[in-house]
XYZ file of C-alpha atoms in Angstrom:
517
model
C 96.092 80.127 106.202
C 98.667 83.256 106.991
C 97.866 85.467 109.980
C 96.627 88.945 109.499
C 98.183 90.694 112.331
C 100.753 92.869 112.590
C 103.874 90.306 111.542
C 101.998 89.212 109.088
C 102.167 91.689 106.980
C 105.355 93.860 103.820
C 105.821 97.351 104.568
C 106.143 99.109 102.187
C 108.467 101.804 101.029
C 108.645 104.205 98.926
C 107.766 107.459 100.267
C 108.294 110.108 97.679
C 105.368 112.392 96.739
C 103.384 113.354 93.587
C 100.618 115.396 92.579
C 98.484 113.566 89.511
C 96.440 115.350 86.872
C 93.314 114.816 85.812
C 92.393 113.048 82.733
C 89.343 112.985 80.628
C 89.127 109.730 79.718
C 88.523 106.276 81.667
C 92.292 104.982 82.302
C 92.886 102.325 80.088
C 94.225 98.111 81.590
C 97.831 98.799 79.988
C 100.348 96.789 80.100
C 102.661 97.873 83.742
C 104.886 100.374 83.350
C 107.859 101.304 86.008
C 109.600 98.620 88.759
C 109.828 99.142 92.403
C 106.248 98.130 92.958
C 104.547 95.938 95.378
C 103.457 93.638 93.410
C 99.735 91.659 94.464
C 97.822 88.818 92.045
C 94.983 88.515 91.988
C 94.284 84.290 91.627
C 92.107 81.534 92.259
C 92.409 79.847 95.377
C 90.432 76.952 97.615
C 89.591 76.753 101.687
C 87.542 74.224 103.138
C 83.600 75.568 104.936
C 81.913 73.563 106.944
C 84.247 70.467 105.956
C 83.572 71.106 101.714
C 85.923 72.947 99.442
C 85.190 76.240 98.136
C 86.696 77.989 94.847
C 86.343 81.581 96.147
C 89.330 84.211 94.782
C 91.753 86.129 96.519
C 94.638 89.454 96.358
C 98.526 87.854 97.442
C 101.566 88.239 97.412
C 104.505 87.140 96.015
C 104.648 85.953 100.259
C 100.881 84.776 100.298
C 100.778 87.999 102.675
C 96.543 88.001 101.581
C 96.472 92.095 101.381
C 98.541 95.374 101.920
C 100.469 97.547 104.828
C 101.330 100.261 103.913
C 102.713 104.058 106.429
C 101.217 107.251 105.716
C 103.417 109.052 103.863
C 104.386 106.992 101.713
C 103.172 106.272 98.139
C 100.844 103.828 96.680
C 103.068 101.795 94.731
C 101.340 98.877 93.088
C 101.482 96.678 90.971
C 98.190 94.440 89.822
C 98.429 90.907 88.098
C 95.051 89.571 87.213
C 95.495 85.811 86.988
C 91.547 85.211 88.246
C 90.580 84.171 84.458
C 88.051 86.792 83.717
C 88.602 90.450 83.005
C 88.527 92.459 87.152
C 89.393 95.426 88.869
C 90.784 96.131 92.102
C 89.369 98.940 94.389
C 91.779 100.381 96.913
C 87.982 100.940 99.384
C 88.522 104.095 102.151
C 91.495 105.607 99.705
C 91.615 109.166 97.966
C 94.188 108.666 95.321
C 93.896 110.067 91.649
C 89.962 109.844 90.262
C 92.038 107.522 87.179
C 93.033 105.122 90.048
C 90.114 104.267 91.939
C 89.326 101.088 90.178
C 86.080 100.442 89.151
C 84.335 99.006 85.877
C 83.206 102.334 83.886
C 83.966 105.346 85.984
C 87.307 105.247 86.402
C 89.221 102.218 85.240
C 88.021 99.624 81.664
C 88.480 96.421 83.421
C 92.230 94.484 82.852
C 92.116 91.635 81.566
C 92.840 87.798 82.088
C 96.890 87.520 82.515
C 97.231 90.887 82.564
C 98.626 94.302 85.038
C 98.907 97.475 85.918
C 100.709 99.611 87.672
C 99.479 101.966 90.522
C 101.164 104.874 91.629
C 98.676 107.597 94.219
C 100.356 109.376 97.609
C 98.510 108.078 100.928
C 98.385 110.893 103.569
C 95.929 109.458 106.378
C 96.676 106.475 108.609
C 93.366 104.008 108.011
C 92.330 100.054 108.396
C 91.059 100.032 104.848
C 90.215 97.556 102.628
C 90.152 96.465 99.020
C 88.360 94.687 96.670
C 86.989 93.827 93.181
C 84.205 97.224 91.760
C 83.874 94.039 88.836
C 80.641 91.954 88.167
C 79.794 89.658 91.532
C 83.396 89.155 91.704
C 83.504 90.598 95.361
C 80.713 87.334 96.658
C 83.547 85.147 95.258
C 85.874 86.860 98.667
C 88.095 88.994 95.976
C 89.095 90.746 98.661
C 91.559 91.989 101.276
C 92.762 94.331 104.111
C 95.195 97.603 103.442
C 96.064 98.663 105.946
C 98.445 102.145 106.441
C 99.645 102.413 109.906
C 100.541 105.768 111.514
C 104.609 106.373 111.698
C 104.190 108.266 115.177
C 102.175 105.596 116.588
C 105.590 102.985 115.584
C 107.601 103.215 119.102
C 103.769 101.715 120.727
C 103.417 98.407 122.386
C 100.424 97.197 121.426
C 99.817 93.988 119.006
C 97.906 94.296 115.693
C 95.695 92.125 114.427
C 93.677 92.375 111.698
C 90.289 90.240 110.632
C 88.254 90.851 107.056
C 85.147 89.324 107.758
C 82.662 87.464 104.315
C 79.449 86.309 103.981
C 79.988 83.063 102.570
C 77.001 80.907 100.118
C 78.477 77.311 97.360
C 76.299 78.960 95.211
C 76.661 81.062 92.252
C 75.807 84.515 92.858
C 74.765 84.958 89.170
C 72.489 82.239 90.237
C 71.625 83.954 92.961
C 71.189 87.707 91.172
C 68.739 85.597 89.097
C 66.467 84.620 91.576
C 65.971 87.655 93.210
C 65.549 89.267 89.865
C 63.170 87.363 89.377
C 60.773 87.262 93.104
C 60.170 89.448 95.735
C 59.871 89.718 98.799
C 58.776 87.663 100.965
C 56.490 87.848 103.671
C 57.998 85.510 106.092
C 61.358 87.540 105.599
C 59.894 90.657 106.401
C 58.994 91.571 110.373
C 58.367 94.766 111.706
C 60.485 97.447 111.328
C 62.423 97.610 115.157
C 61.827 99.878 117.850
C 65.015 102.537 118.116
C 67.796 99.536 121.475
C 67.668 101.242 124.011
C 71.272 102.982 124.956
C 73.401 100.751 126.449
C 75.031 101.125 129.889
C 79.198 101.026 128.242
C 79.338 100.796 124.534
C 77.402 99.648 121.358
C 75.909 96.706 123.688
C 72.924 96.192 124.098
C 71.283 94.305 126.796
C 67.741 92.421 125.898
C 67.974 91.947 122.225
C 65.326 92.718 120.060
C 63.670 89.876 118.070
C 61.183 92.207 115.753
C 63.922 92.162 113.687
C 63.898 89.055 112.604
C 64.056 88.537 108.831
C 62.982 84.147 107.939
C 65.761 82.044 109.846
C 63.653 78.889 107.589
C 65.262 79.148 103.552
C 67.704 76.758 102.992
C 71.256 77.085 102.931
C 71.679 80.101 99.452
C 68.456 80.478 98.377
C 66.871 84.353 99.135
C 64.096 85.086 100.438
C 62.838 87.602 97.739
C 60.701 84.817 95.934
C 57.436 84.703 96.668
C 55.702 88.797 96.943
C 55.258 90.713 94.135
C 58.421 92.944 94.735
C 55.926 95.900 92.192
C 53.372 95.723 95.136
C 56.804 96.532 97.409
C 56.922 99.600 95.497
C 53.455 100.517 95.041
C 52.740 101.520 98.403
C 55.783 102.942 98.256
C 54.688 105.314 95.702
C 51.792 106.003 97.125
C 53.555 107.152 100.856
C 51.649 104.095 101.889
C 55.155 102.436 102.807
C 54.814 99.795 106.054
C 57.008 100.009 109.225
C 57.543 96.869 107.669
C 61.951 96.016 107.436
C 63.826 93.881 105.546
C 67.296 92.174 106.879
C 68.298 89.800 104.713
C 68.413 88.837 100.888
C 70.615 85.986 100.302
C 71.273 83.234 103.740
C 74.518 82.440 103.629
C 76.259 78.215 104.255
C 78.034 80.441 106.742
C 80.783 82.913 107.932
C 84.250 83.985 107.852
C 86.368 85.484 109.379
C 89.970 85.165 106.969
C 89.139 82.728 105.375
C 87.811 80.570 108.509
C 84.744 79.925 110.239
C 84.422 78.802 114.283
C 84.760 75.094 113.127
C 89.000 76.230 112.928
C 89.024 79.854 114.080
C 92.284 81.648 113.463
C 94.298 81.704 117.010
C 96.832 85.320 117.431
C 99.126 84.523 120.515
C 98.504 86.776 122.296
C 100.475 87.747 126.251
C 97.890 88.411 129.146
C 97.382 92.316 130.271
C 98.621 92.845 126.901
C 97.957 96.225 124.418
C 95.886 94.624 120.847
C 94.512 96.633 118.760
C 91.670 95.068 115.701
C 91.346 95.877 113.482
C 87.723 94.929 112.232
C 86.536 94.717 108.266
C 83.218 93.634 107.073
C 83.898 92.511 103.683
C 79.850 90.795 103.277
C 78.637 91.253 100.443
C 74.915 92.203 102.253
C 75.410 91.172 106.167
C 75.049 93.754 108.583
C 76.975 92.028 111.678
C 77.184 92.947 115.264
C 80.737 92.905 116.478
C 80.774 91.251 120.261
C 83.507 90.440 121.836
C 82.113 88.506 124.764
C 83.836 88.514 127.967
C 86.032 91.453 126.974
C 85.553 95.402 127.193
C 87.088 97.092 124.568
C 87.576 100.967 123.723
C 86.054 101.863 119.731
C 89.128 104.060 118.610
C 88.186 104.696 115.228
C 85.457 103.934 112.102
C 86.452 104.026 108.338
C 89.548 104.845 109.775
C 88.944 107.376 111.403
C 89.648 109.198 114.819
C 86.721 109.032 117.381
C 86.696 109.843 120.805
C 86.460 107.302 121.985
C 83.691 104.918 123.272
C 84.084 102.047 125.493
C 81.143 98.944 124.614
C 81.492 94.828 124.125
C 79.085 94.601 121.394
C 78.978 97.177 118.560
C 76.700 97.337 115.261
C 78.855 96.791 112.211
C 77.350 98.143 108.621
C 78.665 96.580 105.127
C 81.489 97.098 103.999
C 82.739 99.671 107.698
C 85.155 98.997 110.143
C 86.140 98.643 113.467
C 90.139 100.555 115.249
C 88.974 98.245 119.387
C 91.589 98.621 121.330
C 91.732 95.794 124.081
C 93.074 95.539 127.250
C 93.624 92.227 127.993
C 93.429 90.509 131.810
C 96.204 89.174 133.283
C 94.909 85.786 132.939
C 96.462 83.546 131.502
C 93.244 82.887 128.919
C 91.723 82.849 125.677
C 89.288 84.745 124.544
C 87.305 84.956 121.696
C 86.461 87.797 119.076
C 82.613 87.390 116.742
C 81.215 88.945 114.149
C 77.228 87.699 114.400
C 75.096 88.347 111.805
C 72.385 90.852 111.785
C 68.756 89.362 113.139
C 70.033 86.290 113.476
C 72.295 83.811 115.782
C 74.868 82.504 112.847
C 78.524 84.144 113.919
C 81.906 83.788 113.166
C 85.061 85.199 115.353
C 88.881 84.223 115.971
C 90.336 83.872 119.189
C 92.979 85.469 120.774
C 94.639 82.584 123.120
C 98.138 83.503 126.047
C 100.170 80.486 125.852
C 99.398 77.950 127.336
C 96.109 78.312 127.777
C 92.764 76.066 126.629
C 90.962 77.039 123.327
C 87.138 75.396 123.789
C 84.887 74.523 120.447
C 83.272 77.297 119.867
C 79.708 76.994 118.593
C 78.425 78.355 115.352
C 75.225 79.910 116.053
C 75.859 82.160 118.650
C 73.102 81.844 122.449
C 70.142 84.898 121.350
C 68.913 86.717 118.318
C 71.023 89.623 117.310
C 68.892 92.642 116.270
C 68.777 94.944 113.076
C 71.821 97.270 112.925
C 71.198 100.767 113.460
C 72.046 103.900 114.314
C 72.651 103.702 117.782
C 75.433 103.823 117.262
C 75.795 106.046 115.095
C 74.722 108.951 116.936
C 76.850 108.650 120.208
C 80.483 108.326 117.654
C 81.971 112.260 117.336
C 84.821 112.115 115.214
C 88.210 113.837 116.786
C 88.806 115.184 113.797
C 85.948 117.028 112.748
C 85.188 119.130 109.548
C 86.022 123.183 109.589
C 82.744 124.375 110.597
C 81.149 125.942 107.584
C 78.002 127.013 105.696
C 76.991 124.688 103.164
C 77.424 125.847 99.624
C 75.349 122.796 97.540
C 73.228 120.406 98.885
C 71.210 117.653 97.861
C 68.931 115.360 99.359
C 68.731 111.977 97.555
C 66.051 109.117 97.365
C 67.019 106.263 98.019
C 63.693 103.774 96.181
C 62.661 99.792 94.463
C 60.925 98.036 91.873
C 59.572 95.195 90.884
C 61.802 92.856 89.877
C 65.262 93.244 92.380
C 65.229 96.861 90.831
C 66.993 99.391 92.962
C 67.230 104.071 92.442
C 69.173 106.287 93.028
C 66.985 109.799 92.698
C 64.542 107.385 90.607
C 67.086 106.029 87.844
C 69.414 102.934 88.462
C 73.250 102.779 86.741
C 73.208 103.505 83.669
C 70.267 105.761 83.156
C 71.368 107.857 86.427
C 72.289 111.321 85.897
C 75.294 111.748 88.021
C 75.838 114.196 90.727
C 77.462 117.603 89.401
C 79.679 119.009 92.264
C 82.143 121.629 92.186
C 85.944 122.289 93.406
C 85.336 124.094 97.382
C 82.353 122.879 98.008
C 81.001 122.040 101.108
C 78.273 119.728 100.089
C 75.927 118.301 102.253
C 74.243 115.634 100.909
C 70.900 113.224 102.405
C 69.992 109.941 102.688
C 65.958 109.321 102.634
C 66.095 105.241 102.450
C 61.320 105.065 100.586
C 62.002 100.912 100.965
C 62.601 97.870 103.478
C 66.028 97.320 103.791
C 68.958 99.262 104.933
C 70.731 100.874 102.549
C 75.399 101.089 103.007
C 76.665 104.902 101.568
C 79.653 104.929 100.233
C 81.608 107.732 98.617
C 84.469 107.196 96.196
C 87.910 109.759 97.007
C 86.517 111.924 100.168
C 85.894 111.177 103.035
C 82.956 112.892 105.475
C 81.331 113.217 108.393
C 77.696 112.267 109.109
C 76.260 115.613 110.392
C 72.430 114.128 111.519
C 70.369 111.363 111.385
C 66.363 111.137 111.046
C 66.512 115.246 111.048
C 68.794 115.618 114.101
C 71.718 117.685 113.966
C 75.591 117.062 115.573
C 79.199 116.589 114.595
C 79.036 112.787 113.792
C 82.908 110.352 112.839
C 84.231 110.896 109.340
C 83.420 107.878 107.540
C 83.997 106.729 104.223
C 80.551 104.248 104.360
C 77.540 104.979 106.249
C 74.372 102.632 106.846
C 70.899 104.048 105.719
C 67.991 102.796 108.111
C 65.305 101.148 106.142
C 61.675 102.781 105.224
C 61.915 106.761 105.858
C 65.188 106.844 107.553
C 67.024 109.308 106.737
C 70.811 109.938 107.844
C 72.939 113.841 106.434
C 76.755 113.863 105.257
C 79.371 116.555 104.598
C 82.094 116.749 102.754
C 84.025 119.671 101.620
C 84.212 118.533 97.351
C 88.738 118.386 96.897
C 89.135 115.683 94.695
C 88.848 116.001 91.254
C 87.155 113.347 89.327
C 84.004 111.472 89.078
C 83.185 108.886 91.560
C 81.111 106.105 92.189
C 78.469 106.465 95.361
C 76.986 103.507 95.401
C 74.949 100.851 98.318
C 77.549 98.665 99.304
C 74.742 95.665 99.344
C 76.233 93.354 97.305
C 72.751 92.530 94.897
C 71.084 96.159 95.383
C 73.989 97.707 93.283
C 73.465 94.572 90.448
C 70.083 95.811 90.663
C 70.936 99.686 89.879
C 71.760 101.249 93.134
C 74.355 102.558 92.087
C 74.950 106.701 89.944
C 78.670 108.353 89.740
C 79.551 112.571 91.495
C 81.680 114.365 88.423
C 82.889 117.876 89.678
C 81.964 120.000 86.846
C 84.921 122.229 84.461
C-alpha cells in the first residue's frame, strides 16, 4: 500500500491561468489531445480484506501514487485513462471547474469508453482537501476514488507533516445486487429506532462523553445484507404524505464487511512515521458509499481547522462528526514521548471501525480491535451548529430562495421536490444571484447533500440562523430536519445536486441546477 502522506504525492507543475467558455452541449469523451498532462489511470486492482482477496478499482499515477496533489494557483492539467473494463467518468469533488469538465455522466460529460482517455485543463484557485471519484453507476462502491489535495503555497514553509487518509465502507457483494435487494424490499423495522435526542455539547471539541444508544440501527444482519427487507417502504411513504412522520430514524441501508483506511483494516493498519512533539495535519476524507462516521482521535486532542477544504474558526476536540463525502482537516501537536497514537473512524450507530497509526521511531504498535468499546451515536448537526467559517460570504440579502423537499417512496424511491432523477426539473438560477436553498427532509434517513461547482455557507439549521461553515456537502437530519445554505451564483453552467449516499442517488435523489441564459 502506498503511503498517502505529503511525501507520497507528486506535485503538479503547470501554472497558467485561463478562463473557459461554457458550450451548450455535453463535453464528449474524445481522445486525449494535449501533452504535458499528469496521467491518472482508472484501473483494476486486488486488495486484501479480512484475509480474502477483493477485486476493486483505483485511481493511480504511473508510480502507483493514489490521487493527486497540486498547489493553488496552478492549472488542473490531467489526462484520465480508463482501463477498468467498462465506461466511467470521474468527478473532481470540491473543485469548481467549468461545468463541462466536472465529470458527471449525463449532465456535464459523456462517459469515457474502456481503453479511452480524456484531458482536463482548468485553473484551481482555492487550496483544500478534496477528492476524486466515479460519477457513473455504482463504481464508487468499488473504490474508484482517490485523494485530491490542493496546497496553499503560503503554507509551504510550515513545519507540519501531512497525513492523508481516505476512508471507505467495503462489501464483498456486488453493488448491483445490493441495489436490487433495496428496491425489492422495504424498511426493516429491526433497523429502525426512535430518533436520538440531541446529544449534549461536549466539554471540548466534537466529542461525546456518553453515547446515545437510541440512534442505533439493527446490527444483526449478515455481512453485506441490505436492511430494507421486511417493512413495505410504501407504508412509510404514506405516513409521510399524511404528515404523520413517526419519530424514527434509519441509519444504515447496507451492512458492510469492513471499514477501510487507505485500503486497509485494523488487522494491518497503515503506520505513519512521526516525530514526538511534532505537528501533524490530518487530511481526512469520508469516501464511503453510504456510511456516516465519527472521527475518533483516541488519547489525542486535535484542532479542527477546515471542513470540506474550507477554513473554519478552530475547534478543539477528540471526536468529530464526519458525514459521507465530507472532509476534516485536523491539526495535532503530538506528545513529546515516543509512542504510537491510533486515529480511528467509527460507523454511526455501531462499533465497526478502521484507522491508521501515528508512530514514533521505536514505539510499539499494538494490535487494534476493529470494534470500538462502545456504540457511537448517529451523526447529526451538533458539530455543524458550532462551526464558524474563517472566510464568510459577503453579507447581502438573498435574491432567490427555494425550499427543496427530500422525500422517499415505495421500492426504494428517493426524491427531490417529489421527482426522481430523470423526471426532475432543473433548479433555475441566474448569474449574480445570492441563492438561499433550504433542504427539508421528510424521510427517515439523513442525507449528505452535495452541490457541484460551488461552495456554500451554512446559514441555518432547523430554522436557527448563524454564520456557519463554508462547505460543498451538508448533512440534512432525518425526520423534518432542515438546513439552509447560501451561495453566490458565479459559475455558469448545469450542475449536479444530489444526495451523496450512493444508493439514495441511484434510487433517484439527484437533480441539477441550471443557469438561465
